[in-house]
Structure formats: C-alpha cells, structure tokens
C-alpha cells in the first residue's frame, strides 16, 4: 500500500490582540493581550516546535479597518487587527529558541519598496538559517494605500500587475545579483567578496526601476519560500506563477475546485502540479468527545463579537455593512476588496441568492471545525482527498487552540503517518519540497545567471 501523504501544519496568528475570532480576547485562558510581550511569542514558538508544526504563519495588515459605520471606532474598541505590530520583528527572537520551526510572515507589496524589502527578507533568512516564508499580499484596505502615498487603493487587478513587477525586482536581487561563490571571505588576501561576481540587475519595469546590486550576500534559501492567498481570477493567475504555497478558505468542494484550477494554471506556466502546496484555513474546536467539543463551541459562539465580525468583513469587502441593507443579494455588489474570498463563499451557498446577512451569520459565527480528535482527523482527510496539502489553524484562544490540537489530534495523525514526528534537516523549503532553493521551473529561477 502507498504511504499516506504527510500533511503540513501551520499555526495562524497575527501580531495583534484579535486576529479572526473576535470578541474572545478577554477570556482568562488566552494570551492575546500579551502580544506586546516576547514571552508569549517565545512560548508559542516552543509549543509549536515541540508539537512538530511546520511553521507559525503571521498575518498582517498595514491599515485600519475603518469603513464600518463610517469609521474606525468598532475596530479600535474590539482590538480587531488594530493595534497591530510588525510581524517580522518577532521572528529572530523566536528563531533563537527553536531549531526547525518555520516562520511565514505577511508583507504587502504596497508597504515597502522592493529594494528594501529584499534586504529585510534576506536578513531574516540569514538570521533563521533559512526558515522564513513570505506571504505575498496586495492589500485591500484603502487606508493602507492612502497612508503609503498611493492615494486611493489601486484597482484590484492593477495591484496584481504591480505585484508581478515587484516580484521581478525581488527575483533579480535574490537570485541573480550575487553569484554563489561571490563571497570568498579570504582574510589572508584581504578579500571578503569577489566584486566580479556581484552584479547589477538593471531592472526597468512598468512600476519599478532598480539598478541593484542586492545589499545582502546569498542567504540559505535566497528567495524565501513564497505563500500567496488570492483566489480571484487574477489572484489565481498570480498564484499559479509565483506561489509555492497557496492559502485557501472554503468548504471541501470549493477548495477542491480552487486547487485543481490553480494547479492547471501552474502547468501552463511550465510548472508541475505538485510545485504548489495548498493550505486550508481551519478553526478547530476540539473536545475529548463530540459532546464536549460542541459545548465548547457553544460557549465560544456566545462570546464571539458580531460587531467585530461586521467591522472585519466591511474592511475585507470595501462595503460598510453598517450602511447596507443586510438583506440585499451579494450579486448586486462589485467588490474592489477581497474578491476571490467572497466569491468563493458565495459559491458555497446552498442556493445562489445569498444575502449579506447570510454571509455575516456564516462568517461571524466562526467557521469552526468542531469535534473529537477522531472527527477532526476525518475532516482533515476529506480536505486531503481533494488535494489540500496542509492546514493553517486559526485560534479561538492562544496558545490553547494549538495545545488542544497537539495534545489531542497530532498523536492520531502521527500514528497514521499523516503528520511528521521529527523534522527534516535544512531550510524551510528543503523540509517541505526537498531542496533549499527555488526549482528551475519557477519564474524566479529564470533570472538566474
Ligand atoms: C485566508 C486568507 C488570508 C489572508 N491574509 C491576509 C493578510 O494577512 N493580510 C492581507 O493584507 N491580506 C490577506 N489576505 C488577502 C489576500 O492576500 C488578497 O489580497 C485578497 O484575497 C484579494 O485577492 P483576491 O481578490 O484575488 O482573492 C488573505 C486572504 C485570504 C483568503
């Protein structure tokens, strides 16, 4: 019999008080309000590594969700992704107390010039011995664009065009500027780097002009492992070209459709279907028995904040849900925000005339995966059957949700060969894909000398 496919597991978090399940931060069994303390992050990283998780995945936004009821008040009151601190600065500290855990951080192509971002990512890759991944996002909050000097948020597809050019700059800096043997570090000869092996990139694109060279010597992975989460038409094209790991939300059927579609597109770019690993977002609520799990879910649902959820969705959609008639059909709106996500949700509706109210109820009550450890494993397997390779686990309480998973579900997965029991050696990409650098089929490799 064939070996079962090992699944991948990330903990999903954010350097803020309330990430996705809003209204729970005041509970006494969660460390959410300790996000300012390194102690809470170091504890989390150590728990995840002892539990053989592949990575900690950190979301980020560079803007305030400020369109619900016309302002930021609800978001601030609920600590709904604001205040939000820089995710990347946590990583070196967590890397010092772990040896293998990966760190995926989210970074918007709007928030930093690619020349400087290339250096930040290379520095992180060096300091972690190659354990970082970058989640490429194009931003959906208009405030981010306004504060960063873009005026209004560029159009949805235009953001992806900019993203293509941004990536082109990065690939040239990471992959083509310094040759592998450029650093000779020969103290006797007084030569650290061989200048003939450090090259300008002379990039002139539609959005960026960057002569180079890259400021950093080659890091273990050169290009950090690349995540992406767009699922709109344009987002899927972008993922098919660039992503090594793609992040999906939705039920088994809708996720299966996205996986198949993006893999088919990737093949058209000369890549292989297995070059992209798909991670399903899931919010597990685990009990010793099904009844225990359901009781816990009921308790969480009671505390979930509807207002926080509406403020979150309003920002995602670019529509003030405080103003709209919640009984209007979704079909009447043209979202300039997170198109793919809501289109996917709408597709999962039992009938095709979903209203905002249906959407709100579904989203805000949390998309919990509730059950006994055996039931959770069965659920993960159903996703695996449609091509999902791994999971980004959303917390209700942190680190409690992850501890529940590690104590209850991981042993069952490990006994069945579905979760690693020890880490593979080497950088993150090597652990996941078997090699530390981008494969030759990836567009980032095409710029190599
Ligand atoms: C599961 C998931 C997680 C995401 N996480 C972030 C995030 O942390 N920061 C961010 O700015 N955008 C995030 N996004 C937004 C996407 O990166 C993307 O910009 C958005 O989905 C719009 O693309 P689309 O219309 O192609 O789906 C996320 C989207 C999804 C579906």
Tab-separated table of C-alpha atoms and ligand atoms in Angstrom:
chain	number	residue	atom	x	y	z
A	1	UNK	CA	0.000	0.000	0.000
A	2	UNK	CA	1.191	3.520	-0.770
A	3	UNK	CA	2.473	5.596	2.131
A	4	UNK	CA	-0.129	8.127	3.277
A	5	UNK	CA	0.724	11.677	2.276
A	6	UNK	CA	2.189	13.662	5.147
A	7	UNK	CA	0.107	16.758	5.810
A	8	UNK	CA	1.586	20.132	6.748
A	9	UNK	CA	0.532	22.181	9.766
A	10	UNK	CA	0.880	25.897	10.420
A	11	UNK	CA	-0.394	27.876	13.368
A	12	UNK	CA	-2.084	31.035	12.095
A	13	UNK	CA	-1.656	34.153	14.200
A	14	UNK	CA	-1.052	37.886	13.977
A	15	UNK	CA	0.967	40.401	15.982
A	16	UNK	CA	-2.175	41.968	17.430
A	17	UNK	CA	-4.875	41.283	20.029
A	18	UNK	CA	-7.690	39.860	17.892
A	19	UNK	CA	-6.909	38.071	14.652
A	20	UNK	CA	-10.006	36.281	13.268
A	21	UNK	CA	-12.327	35.047	16.034
A	22	UNK	CA	-13.199	38.419	17.510
A	23	UNK	CA	-14.536	39.096	20.977
A	24	UNK	CA	-12.610	36.349	22.766
A	25	UNK	CA	-9.542	38.308	23.882
A	26	UNK	CA	-10.845	38.983	27.374
A	27	UNK	CA	-11.063	35.308	28.333
A	28	UNK	CA	-8.652	34.232	31.053
A	29	UNK	CA	-7.434	31.227	29.025
A	30	UNK	CA	-5.898	33.210	26.153
A	31	UNK	CA	-2.666	35.232	25.919
A	32	UNK	CA	-3.922	37.553	23.165
A	33	UNK	CA	-3.471	40.770	25.139
A	34	UNK	CA	0.148	39.765	25.798
A	35	UNK	CA	1.060	40.241	22.142
A	36	UNK	CA	3.452	43.029	23.214
A	37	UNK	CA	5.499	40.624	25.283
A	38	UNK	CA	8.137	38.436	23.675
A	39	UNK	CA	7.496	35.895	26.380
A	40	UNK	CA	4.118	34.943	24.871
A	41	UNK	CA	5.625	34.551	21.376
A	42	UNK	CA	8.603	32.524	22.569
A	43	UNK	CA	6.277	30.204	24.461
A	44	UNK	CA	4.119	29.772	21.345
A	45	UNK	CA	7.108	29.011	19.118
A	46	UNK	CA	8.393	26.405	21.554
A	47	UNK	CA	4.988	24.758	21.871
A	48	UNK	CA	4.680	24.541	18.095
A	49	UNK	CA	8.146	23.092	17.635
A	50	UNK	CA	7.641	20.507	20.377
A	51	UNK	CA	4.395	19.659	18.539
A	52	UNK	CA	6.199	19.206	15.194
A	53	UNK	CA	4.283	22.008	13.445
A	54	UNK	CA	5.833	23.101	10.177
A	55	UNK	CA	5.515	26.828	10.714
A	56	UNK	CA	3.991	29.745	12.525
A	57	UNK	CA	2.174	31.849	9.933
A	58	UNK	CA	1.781	35.543	10.776
A	59	UNK	CA	-0.896	37.594	9.038
A	60	UNK	CA	-0.546	41.360	8.723
A	61	UNK	CA	-2.345	44.443	7.512
A	62	UNK	CA	-0.952	47.947	7.123
A	63	UNK	CA	-4.156	49.839	7.639
A	64	UNK	CA	-7.093	50.205	9.972
A	65	UNK	CA	-10.467	48.647	9.154
A	66	UNK	CA	-12.236	51.988	9.187
A	67	UNK	CA	-15.290	51.779	6.976
A	68	UNK	CA	-17.763	50.048	9.294
A	69	UNK	CA	-20.357	52.623	10.371
A	70	UNK	CA	-18.123	55.136	8.601
A	71	UNK	CA	-15.146	54.990	10.964
A	72	UNK	CA	-12.508	53.017	12.917
A	73	UNK	CA	-14.331	53.094	16.280
A	74	UNK	CA	-15.569	49.500	16.288
A	75	UNK	CA	-12.207	48.114	15.179
A	76	UNK	CA	-10.381	50.028	17.907
A	77	UNK	CA	-12.867	49.118	20.597
A	78	UNK	CA	-12.725	45.428	19.679
A	79	UNK	CA	-8.940	45.391	19.055
A	80	UNK	CA	-9.911	43.997	15.672
A	81	UNK	CA	-6.492	43.754	13.955
A	82	UNK	CA	-5.592	47.143	15.445
A	83	UNK	CA	-3.297	47.967	17.227
A	84	UNK	CA	-1.081	45.781	15.048
A	85	UNK	CA	2.680	45.440	15.354
A	86	UNK	CA	5.261	44.434	12.762
A	87	UNK	CA	5.298	40.630	12.364
A	88	UNK	CA	8.864	40.348	11.079
A	89	UNK	CA	10.481	41.710	14.226
A	90	UNK	CA	9.220	38.740	16.254
A	91	UNK	CA	10.980	36.216	14.075
A	92	UNK	CA	14.649	36.459	15.106
A	93	UNK	CA	13.665	36.166	18.777
A	94	UNK	CA	11.522	33.087	18.120
A	95	UNK	CA	14.273	31.607	15.960
A	96	UNK	CA	16.720	31.690	18.856
A	97	UNK	CA	14.522	29.395	20.978
A	98	UNK	CA	13.734	26.942	18.168
A	99	UNK	CA	15.774	24.978	15.693
A	100	UNK	CA	13.379	23.842	12.983
A	101	UNK	CA	10.086	25.720	13.120
A	102	UNK	CA	9.394	27.818	10.014
A	103	UNK	CA	8.171	31.419	10.141
A	104	UNK	CA	5.857	32.696	7.442
A	105	UNK	CA	5.249	36.436	7.564
A	106	UNK	CA	2.804	38.501	5.559
A	107	UNK	CA	4.069	41.537	3.677
A	108	UNK	CA	2.178	43.795	1.311
A	109	UNK	CA	3.722	44.856	-1.967
A	110	UNK	CA	2.370	48.333	-1.224
A	111	UNK	CA	4.035	48.753	2.137
A	112	UNK	CA	7.705	48.752	1.277
A	113	UNK	CA	9.853	49.415	-1.779
A	114	UNK	CA	11.087	46.082	-3.187
A	115	UNK	CA	14.735	47.098	-2.845
A	116	UNK	CA	14.434	47.478	0.891
A	117	UNK	CA	12.030	44.554	1.281
A	118	UNK	CA	14.567	42.296	-0.463
A	119	UNK	CA	17.105	43.208	2.182
A	120	UNK	CA	14.689	42.670	5.068
A	121	UNK	CA	13.755	39.209	3.806
A	122	UNK	CA	17.366	38.206	3.128
A	123	UNK	CA	18.353	39.341	6.609
A	124	UNK	CA	15.599	37.207	8.135
A	125	UNK	CA	16.593	34.248	6.002
A	126	UNK	CA	20.201	34.588	7.216
A	127	UNK	CA	19.289	35.006	10.883
A	128	UNK	CA	16.962	31.969	10.863
A	129	UNK	CA	19.212	29.673	8.803
A	130	UNK	CA	16.667	29.724	6.009
A	131	UNK	CA	13.454	29.205	7.934
A	132	UNK	CA	11.333	32.058	6.543
A	133	UNK	CA	8.469	32.219	4.111
A	134	UNK	CA	6.809	35.340	2.753
A	135	UNK	CA	3.051	35.577	2.286
A	136	UNK	CA	2.669	37.944	-0.671
A	137	UNK	CA	-0.353	40.201	-0.292
A	138	UNK	CA	-1.552	43.106	-2.383
A	139	UNK	CA	-3.588	44.894	0.358
A	140	UNK	CA	-7.274	45.603	0.406
A	141	UNK	CA	-7.604	48.388	2.982
A	142	UNK	CA	-7.880	51.837	1.357
A	143	UNK	CA	-6.242	53.387	4.445
A	144	UNK	CA	-3.074	51.430	3.721
A	145	UNK	CA	-2.861	52.922	0.252
A	146	UNK	CA	-3.625	56.445	1.495
A	147	UNK	CA	-1.004	56.327	4.238
A	148	UNK	CA	1.647	54.852	1.994
A	149	UNK	CA	1.376	57.542	-0.650
A	150	UNK	CA	-0.709	55.738	-3.254
A	151	UNK	CA	-3.764	57.959	-2.891
A	152	UNK	CA	-6.759	55.727	-3.419
A	153	UNK	CA	-6.305	51.974	-3.319
A	154	UNK	CA	-5.146	50.953	-6.809
A	155	UNK	CA	-7.673	48.775	-8.640
A	156	UNK	CA	-7.792	45.097	-7.755
A	157	UNK	CA	-6.132	43.827	-10.944
A	158	UNK	CA	-3.686	46.733	-11.062
A	159	UNK	CA	-2.410	45.682	-7.627
A	160	UNK	CA	-1.552	42.280	-9.053
A	161	UNK	CA	0.194	43.888	-12.073
A	162	UNK	CA	2.292	45.862	-9.636
A	163	UNK	CA	2.886	42.629	-7.731
A	164	UNK	CA	4.299	40.951	-10.841
A	165	UNK	CA	6.789	43.783	-11.307
A	166	UNK	CA	7.613	43.792	-7.573
A	167	UNK	CA	8.380	40.061	-7.718
A	168	UNK	CA	10.515	40.522	-10.808
A	169	UNK	CA	12.702	43.004	-8.910
A	170	UNK	CA	12.960	40.647	-5.945
A	171	UNK	CA	13.854	37.604	-8.034
A	172	UNK	CA	16.641	39.536	-9.726
A	173	UNK	CA	18.009	40.780	-6.395
A	174	UNK	CA	17.704	37.452	-4.595
A	175	UNK	CA	18.628	35.066	-7.390
A	176	UNK	CA	20.820	36.941	-9.858
A	177	UNK	CA	22.769	39.698	-8.166
A	178	UNK	CA	25.297	37.700	-6.137
A	179	UNK	CA	26.805	34.527	-7.539
A	180	UNK	CA	27.014	31.540	-5.205
A	181	UNK	CA	30.773	31.905	-4.837
A	182	UNK	CA	30.871	35.711	-4.691
A	183	UNK	CA	31.780	35.643	-1.002
A	184	UNK	CA	35.321	34.294	-0.631
A	185	UNK	CA	35.967	35.513	2.906
A	186	UNK	CA	39.725	35.261	2.418
A	187	UNK	CA	41.284	37.229	5.239
A	188	UNK	CA	44.848	36.468	4.131
A	189	UNK	CA	44.214	38.031	0.739
A	190	UNK	CA	42.115	40.808	2.253
A	191	UNK	CA	39.129	39.875	0.071
A	192	UNK	CA	35.668	39.356	1.526
A	193	UNK	CA	33.710	39.399	-1.735
A	194	UNK	CA	34.858	38.963	-5.338
A	195	UNK	CA	33.476	42.100	-6.969
A	196	UNK	CA	33.368	40.445	-10.392
A	197	UNK	CA	30.683	38.112	-9.036
A	198	UNK	CA	28.342	40.770	-7.665
A	199	UNK	CA	26.101	42.133	-10.399
A	200	UNK	CA	23.776	44.993	-11.111
A	201	UNK	CA	20.253	43.909	-12.004
A	202	UNK	CA	19.294	46.966	-14.078
A	203	UNK	CA	15.588	46.351	-13.664
A	204	UNK	CA	13.315	48.724	-15.546
A	205	UNK	CA	9.698	47.660	-15.230
A	206	UNK	CA	6.316	49.322	-15.513
A	207	UNK	CA	6.335	50.208	-11.797
A	208	UNK	CA	9.896	49.953	-10.515
A	209	UNK	CA	13.354	50.966	-11.683
A	210	UNK	CA	16.035	49.246	-9.623
A	211	UNK	CA	19.673	49.105	-10.765
A	212	UNK	CA	20.951	46.949	-7.868
A	213	UNK	CA	23.091	45.279	-6.712
A	214	UNK	CA	21.381	43.470	-3.837
A	215	UNK	CA	22.660	44.610	-0.461
A	216	UNK	CA	22.902	41.107	1.036
A	217	UNK	CA	25.044	38.118	0.269
A	218	UNK	CA	23.107	34.953	-0.745
A	219	UNK	CA	21.013	33.563	2.103
A	220	UNK	CA	20.250	29.858	2.596
A	221	UNK	CA	17.066	29.923	0.517
A	222	UNK	CA	17.853	33.084	-1.484
A	223	UNK	CA	14.158	33.606	-2.273
A	224	UNK	CA	12.156	32.909	0.910
A	225	UNK	CA	9.505	30.252	0.421
A	226	UNK	CA	6.543	32.015	-1.217
A	227	UNK	CA	2.948	31.927	0.040
A	228	UNK	CA	0.001	33.639	-1.602
A	229	UNK	CA	-3.698	33.868	-0.742
A	230	UNK	CA	-5.613	35.472	-3.596
A	231	UNK	CA	-8.365	33.390	-5.110
A	232	UNK	CA	-9.971	35.766	-7.628
A	233	UNK	CA	-9.369	35.170	-11.331
A	234	UNK	CA	-6.352	37.491	-11.334
A	235	UNK	CA	-5.232	36.224	-7.937
A	236	UNK	CA	-5.201	32.643	-9.190
A	237	UNK	CA	-3.071	33.603	-12.170
A	238	UNK	CA	-0.662	35.289	-9.784
A	239	UNK	CA	-0.589	32.229	-7.511
A	240	UNK	CA	-0.084	29.900	-10.475
A	241	UNK	CA	3.029	31.837	-11.485
A	242	UNK	CA	4.612	32.708	-8.174
A	243	UNK	CA	3.216	30.747	-5.231
A	244	UNK	CA	4.925	27.705	-3.774
A	245	UNK	CA	2.251	27.518	-1.098
A	246	UNK	CA	-1.268	28.844	-1.564
A	247	UNK	CA	-3.744	29.581	1.122
A	248	UNK	CA	-7.435	28.767	0.643
A	249	UNK	CA	-10.660	29.158	2.570
A	250	UNK	CA	-13.986	27.418	1.978
A	251	UNK	CA	-15.567	24.009	2.165
A	252	UNK	CA	-14.166	20.778	0.749
A	253	UNK	CA	-15.835	21.206	-2.631
A	254	UNK	CA	-14.884	24.850	-3.205
A	255	UNK	CA	-11.314	24.340	-2.007
A	256	UNK	CA	-11.002	21.313	-4.271
A	257	UNK	CA	-12.093	23.420	-7.248
A	258	UNK	CA	-9.511	26.126	-6.452
A	259	UNK	CA	-6.727	23.570	-6.007
A	260	UNK	CA	-7.473	21.929	-9.356
A	261	UNK	CA	-7.824	25.248	-11.146
A	262	UNK	CA	-4.609	26.822	-9.810
A	263	UNK	CA	-2.629	23.629	-10.454
A	264	UNK	CA	-3.866	23.562	-14.064
A	265	UNK	CA	-2.846	27.188	-14.494
A	266	UNK	CA	0.588	26.475	-12.981
A	267	UNK	CA	1.162	23.770	-15.575
A	268	UNK	CA	0.501	26.352	-18.285
A	269	UNK	CA	3.396	28.352	-16.786
A	270	UNK	CA	5.706	25.358	-17.155
A	271	UNK	CA	5.426	24.308	-13.529
A	272	UNK	CA	4.273	20.974	-12.097
A	273	UNK	CA	1.005	20.474	-10.202
A	274	UNK	CA	2.939	19.390	-7.121
A	275	UNK	CA	5.052	22.570	-7.202
A	276	UNK	CA	2.264	24.290	-5.246
A	277	UNK	CA	1.191	23.114	-1.792
A	278	UNK	CA	-2.297	24.189	-0.720
A	279	UNK	CA	-3.091	25.150	2.867
A	280	UNK	CA	-6.675	25.153	4.075
A	281	UNK	CA	-7.686	27.617	6.813
A	282	UNK	CA	-9.456	25.825	9.644
A	283	UNK	CA	-10.574	26.869	13.124
A	284	UNK	CA	-10.575	23.683	15.216
A	285	UNK	CA	-12.613	23.374	18.391
A	286	UNK	CA	-11.591	20.110	19.997
A	287	UNK	CA	-13.114	18.170	22.864
A	288	UNK	CA	-12.452	14.741	24.316
A	289	UNK	CA	-15.840	13.737	22.905
A	290	UNK	CA	-18.125	15.257	20.303
A	291	UNK	CA	-20.435	16.487	23.053
A	292	UNK	CA	-17.582	18.216	24.863
A	293	UNK	CA	-16.443	19.881	21.680
A	294	UNK	CA	-19.956	21.093	20.893
A	295	UNK	CA	-20.338	22.518	24.378
A	296	UNK	CA	-17.089	24.382	23.954
A	297	UNK	CA	-18.150	25.708	20.574
A	298	UNK	CA	-21.449	26.934	22.040
A	299	UNK	CA	-19.532	28.786	24.750
A	300	UNK	CA	-17.245	30.425	22.180
A	301	UNK	CA	-20.144	31.372	19.898
A	302	UNK	CA	-21.836	33.062	22.825
A	303	UNK	CA	-18.785	35.316	23.251
A	304	UNK	CA	-17.957	35.991	19.606
A	305	UNK	CA	-18.411	39.634	18.717
A	306	UNK	CA	-20.885	40.292	15.905
A	307	UNK	CA	-19.787	43.936	15.744
A	308	UNK	CA	-16.115	42.971	15.437
A	309	UNK	CA	-17.009	40.499	12.732
A	310	UNK	CA	-19.020	43.059	10.778
A	311	UNK	CA	-16.179	45.603	11.026
A	312	UNK	CA	-13.755	42.961	9.752
A	313	UNK	CA	-15.944	41.939	6.848
A	314	UNK	CA	-16.658	45.544	5.921
A	315	UNK	CA	-12.933	46.191	5.529
A	316	UNK	CA	-12.426	42.989	3.551
A	317	UNK	CA	-15.236	43.785	1.188
A	318	UNK	CA	-14.820	47.533	0.890
A	319	UNK	CA	-18.505	47.835	1.797
A	320	UNK	CA	-19.812	49.433	5.006
A	321	UNK	CA	-22.062	46.717	6.373
A	322	UNK	CA	-23.333	49.257	8.904
A	323	UNK	CA	-24.963	51.102	5.983
A	324	UNK	CA	-26.121	48.395	3.659
A	325	UNK	CA	-29.342	46.547	3.791
A	326	UNK	CA	-28.168	43.174	5.042
A	327	UNK	CA	-30.893	41.526	3.012
A	328	UNK	CA	-29.509	42.676	-0.352
A	329	UNK	CA	-28.202	39.882	-2.573
A	330	UNK	CA	-24.432	39.726	-2.841
A	331	UNK	CA	-24.712	39.603	-6.615
A	332	UNK	CA	-25.579	43.314	-6.642
A	333	UNK	CA	-22.113	44.364	-5.483
A	334	UNK	CA	-18.799	44.831	-7.246
A	335	UNK	CA	-16.174	44.333	-4.548
A	336	UNK	CA	-12.866	46.120	-5.024
A	337	UNK	CA	-11.512	44.373	-1.926
A	338	UNK	CA	-11.162	40.658	-1.408
A	339	UNK	CA	-12.965	39.401	-4.499
A	340	UNK	CA	-11.945	35.779	-4.539
A	341	UNK	CA	-12.697	35.082	-0.912
A	342	UNK	CA	-16.281	36.303	-1.058
A	343	UNK	CA	-16.972	34.871	-4.468
A	344	UNK	CA	-15.830	31.531	-3.070
A	345	UNK	CA	-18.069	31.905	-0.057
A	346	UNK	CA	-20.995	32.829	-2.253
A	347	UNK	CA	-20.310	29.727	-4.352
A	348	UNK	CA	-20.612	27.555	-1.248
A	349	UNK	CA	-24.088	28.889	-0.533
A	350	UNK	CA	-26.768	26.227	-0.757
A	351	UNK	CA	-28.706	28.464	-3.095
A	352	UNK	CA	-27.138	31.180	-5.180
A	353	UNK	CA	-29.056	34.121	-3.814
A	354	UNK	CA	-27.102	34.690	-0.613
A	355	UNK	CA	-27.571	37.976	1.135
A	356	UNK	CA	-25.125	39.887	3.291
A	357	UNK	CA	-26.999	38.623	6.312
A	358	UNK	CA	-26.380	35.002	5.322
A	359	UNK	CA	-22.741	35.825	4.772
A	360	UNK	CA	-22.450	37.631	8.086
A	361	UNK	CA	-24.066	34.834	10.047
A	362	UNK	CA	-21.807	32.260	8.435
A	363	UNK	CA	-18.633	34.267	8.885
A	364	UNK	CA	-19.128	35.757	12.294
A	365	UNK	CA	-20.247	32.585	13.958
A	366	UNK	CA	-16.763	31.428	13.024
A	367	UNK	CA	-16.106	28.637	10.612
A	368	UNK	CA	-15.362	26.243	13.390
A	369	UNK	CA	-14.305	22.669	12.749
A	370	UNK	CA	-15.732	21.122	15.886
A	371	UNK	CA	-15.382	17.586	17.121
A	372	UNK	CA	-13.497	14.880	18.918
A	373	UNK	CA	-9.902	14.277	17.795
A	374	UNK	CA	-11.091	11.408	15.565
A	375	UNK	CA	-13.679	13.648	13.940
A	376	UNK	CA	-11.116	16.375	13.319
A	377	UNK	CA	-8.788	13.856	11.653
A	378	UNK	CA	-11.644	12.675	9.424
A	379	UNK	CA	-12.317	16.283	8.445
A	380	UNK	CA	-8.670	16.892	7.567
A	381	UNK	CA	-8.657	13.747	5.474
A	382	UNK	CA	-11.651	14.929	3.467
A	383	UNK	CA	-9.716	18.053	2.541
A	384	UNK	CA	-6.635	15.977	1.731
A	385	UNK	CA	-8.732	13.918	-0.690
A	386	UNK	CA	-9.375	16.992	-2.848
A	387	UNK	CA	-5.693	17.921	-2.985
A	388	UNK	CA	-5.195	20.024	0.148
A	389	UNK	CA	-1.632	19.515	1.444
A	390	UNK	CA	-1.789	21.268	4.770
A	391	UNK	CA	-3.665	23.476	7.199
A	392	UNK	CA	-3.378	26.942	8.675
A	393	UNK	CA	-5.026	26.532	12.056
A	394	UNK	CA	-6.920	29.544	13.325
A	395	UNK	CA	-7.024	30.049	17.066
A	396	UNK	CA	-10.004	30.776	19.274
A	397	UNK	CA	-7.671	31.084	22.263
A	398	UNK	CA	-3.885	31.163	22.022
A	399	UNK	CA	-1.906	29.091	22.656
A	400	UNK	CA	-4.865	26.964	23.870
A	401	UNK	CA	-6.232	26.005	20.449
A	402	UNK	CA	-2.787	24.857	19.330
A	403	UNK	CA	-2.152	22.974	22.564
A	404	UNK	CA	-5.522	21.192	22.203
A	405	UNK	CA	-4.572	20.181	18.680
A	406	UNK	CA	-1.105	18.984	19.633
A	407	UNK	CA	-2.348	17.022	22.634
A	408	UNK	CA	-5.473	15.557	21.069
A	409	UNK	CA	-5.204	15.410	17.285
A	410	UNK	CA	-1.496	15.221	16.484
A	411	UNK	CA	-0.920	11.802	18.094
A	412	UNK	CA	-3.688	10.303	15.935
A	413	UNK	CA	-2.279	11.933	12.803
A	414	UNK	CA	1.238	10.829	13.648
A	415	UNK	CA	0.174	7.252	14.319
A	416	UNK	CA	-1.268	7.173	10.813
A	417	UNK	CA	1.744	8.783	9.130
A	418	UNK	CA	-0.238	11.954	8.409
A	419	UNK	CA	1.938	14.298	10.464
A	420	UNK	CA	5.687	14.409	10.929
A	421	UNK	CA	7.162	13.075	14.187
A	422	UNK	CA	10.514	14.751	13.632
A	423	UNK	CA	11.824	17.493	11.395
A	424	UNK	CA	13.724	17.053	8.170
A	425	UNK	CA	17.082	18.852	8.124
A	426	UNK	CA	17.801	22.105	6.345
A	427	UNK	CA	15.995	25.298	5.377
A	428	UNK	CA	12.205	25.520	5.269
A	429	UNK	CA	11.933	24.907	1.520
A	430	UNK	CA	14.089	21.827	1.885
A	431	UNK	CA	11.890	20.486	4.663
A	432	UNK	CA	8.767	20.977	2.544
A	433	UNK	CA	9.958	20.490	-1.043
A	434	UNK	CA	13.241	18.620	-0.627
A	435	UNK	CA	15.541	21.385	-1.897
A	436	UNK	CA	16.626	24.692	-0.361
A	437	UNK	CA	16.375	26.847	-3.485
A	438	UNK	CA	13.602	27.594	-5.981
A	439	UNK	CA	13.241	24.812	-8.572
A	440	UNK	CA	14.368	25.665	-12.102
A	441	UNK	CA	10.745	25.605	-13.259
A	442	UNK	CA	9.824	28.573	-11.069
A	443	UNK	CA	9.845	32.021	-12.762
A	444	UNK	CA	12.182	33.283	-10.039
A	445	UNK	CA	14.798	30.830	-11.286
A	446	UNK	CA	14.551	32.127	-14.845
A	447	UNK	CA	16.508	35.276	-13.962
A	448	UNK	CA	19.490	33.315	-12.616
A	449	UNK	CA	22.799	33.886	-14.369
B	1	LIG	C1	-7.135	33.076	4.050
B	1	LIG	C2	-6.696	34.442	3.635
B	1	LIG	C3	-5.751	35.103	4.417
B	1	LIG	C4	-5.327	36.376	4.065
B	1	LIG	N1	-4.436	37.046	4.852
B	1	LIG	C5	-4.110	38.322	4.537
B	1	LIG	C6	-3.270	39.094	5.361
B	1	LIG	O1	-2.760	38.638	6.393
B	1	LIG	N2	-3.017	40.369	5.010
B	1	LIG	C7	-3.539	40.941	3.879
B	1	LIG	O2	-3.264	42.109	3.605
B	1	LIG	N3	-4.321	40.212	3.072
B	1	LIG	C8	-4.634	38.950	3.387
B	1	LIG	N4	-5.466	38.253	2.572
B	1	LIG	C9	-5.940	38.892	1.336
B	1	LIG	C10	-5.268	38.309	0.126
B	1	LIG	O3	-3.878	38.353	0.204
B	1	LIG	C11	-5.664	39.041	-1.127
B	1	LIG	O4	-5.156	40.360	-1.146
B	1	LIG	C12	-7.120	39.123	-1.218
B	1	LIG	O5	-7.647	37.828	-1.044
B	1	LIG	C13	-7.542	39.722	-2.538
B	1	LIG	O6	-7.217	38.867	-3.537
B	1	LIG	P1	-8.308	38.102	-4.374
B	1	LIG	O7	-9.359	39.097	-4.707
B	1	LIG	O8	-7.507	37.638	-5.542
B	1	LIG	O9	-8.824	36.984	-3.527
B	1	LIG	C14	-5.865	36.982	2.913
B	1	LIG	C15	-6.806	36.297	2.136
B	1	LIG	C16	-7.224	35.045	2.486
B	1	LIG	C17	-8.240	34.377	1.615
